[in-house]
Amino acid sequence: MTVKSEITVTVNGQPYRSQVEPRLLLVHYLREVLDLTGTHIGCNTSQCGACTVLLDGEAVKACTLFAVQADGCEVTTIEGLAPEGGLHPIQEGFWEKHGLQCGFCTPGMIMASYQLLKDRPNPSEEEIRHELKGNLCRCTGYENIVRAVQYAAERMQASASQPVGAGE
Ligand code: FES
Ligand code: FES
C-alpha cells in the first residue's frame, strides 16, 4: 500500500490540497499533478536550473525538494510571474534581447533572474554571470541572456516594478 501525505500549497495564487507520496519531487508535483508544465526538467540532479521556481519568494530548484516540503508554502512558477496575457519585465527582456533559442532553459533562467534582480536591482555584467551560473543554457552562449537581464533591470528600475513576493 502506498502511503500518502496531504499537503496544502498555494501555487500562483491558487490554493491546492493534494495527497502525494512523500517521495514525489516538487517539480513532478507541479508538472504532473497540477499540469504546470512551464517548469522544465533538464537533469533531475540539481545541475541545470531548468526547474527553478520561487518558494515563498526565493528561487529554488524544484528537483531538489519533495512536494511535502512545500506544504504550507507559496510557490510561483513561470506561469504565475505575470498576470494572464502579460509579460513580466524579465520576460520582456528575454523577448526583446533574444535571450533564448530553443527555450528549454528559459523558464528556469527567468525565475533565477527574478531572484538576482530582487537581490541586486542594478547588477553588473559580472554579477549577472555569477548569479546565473547555476542555470545552464546549451544554445545561446549566454550573451543575450545577460543583455535580457540588463534590459529587465533598467525596466524594473524605471517603472519601480515590484517583483513577485516583494515585501515578504
Ligand atoms: S532539473 Fe532541476 S536542476 Fe536540472
Ligand atoms: S535556449 Fe536552448 S538551452 Fe537555453
PDB file of C-alpha atoms and ligand atoms in Angstrom, residues 27 40-52 61-64 134, ligand 1:
ATOM      1  CA  VAL A  27       8.927  19.563  -9.896  1.00  0.00           C
ATOM      2  CA  HIS A  40      11.112  22.116 -17.046  1.00  0.00           C
ATOM      3  CA  ILE A  41      13.190  19.115 -16.047  1.00  0.00           C
ATOM      4  CA  GLY A  42      16.638  19.087 -17.564  1.00  0.00           C
ATOM      5  CA  CYS A  43      18.733  16.900 -15.306  1.00  0.00           C
ATOM      6  CA  ASN A  44      16.773  15.996 -12.158  1.00  0.00           C
ATOM      7  CA  THR A  45      20.076  16.199 -10.275  1.00  0.00           C
ATOM      8  CA  SER A  46      20.319  19.886  -9.318  1.00  0.00           C
ATOM      9  CA  GLN A  47      22.740  20.745 -12.123  1.00  0.00           C
ATOM     10  CA  CYS A  48      20.880  22.664 -14.824  1.00  0.00           C
ATOM     11  CA  GLY A  49      18.404  25.032 -13.164  1.00  0.00           C
ATOM     12  CA  ALA A  50      15.640  24.347 -15.699  1.00  0.00           C
ATOM     13  CA  CYS A  51      13.286  23.539 -12.820  1.00  0.00           C
ATOM     14  CA  THR A  52      13.785  26.806 -10.906  1.00  0.00           C
ATOM     15  CA  LYS A  61      15.482  24.132  -7.868  1.00  0.00           C
ATOM     16  CA  ALA A  62      12.252  22.176  -7.738  1.00  0.00           C
ATOM     17  CA  CYS A  63      14.025  18.876  -8.408  1.00  0.00           C
ATOM     18  CA  THR A  64      15.873  19.220  -5.122  1.00  0.00           C
ATOM     19  CA  GLY A 134      23.578  27.580 -11.633  1.00  0.00           C
TER      20      GLY A 134
HETATM   21  S1  FES B   1      16.047  19.622 -13.451  1.00  0.00           S
HETATM   22 FE1  FES B   1      16.393  20.592 -11.548  1.00  0.00          FE
HETATM   23  S2  FES B   1      18.392  21.414 -11.714  1.00  0.00           S
HETATM   24 FE2  FES B   1      18.104  20.332 -13.589  1.00  0.00          FE
END
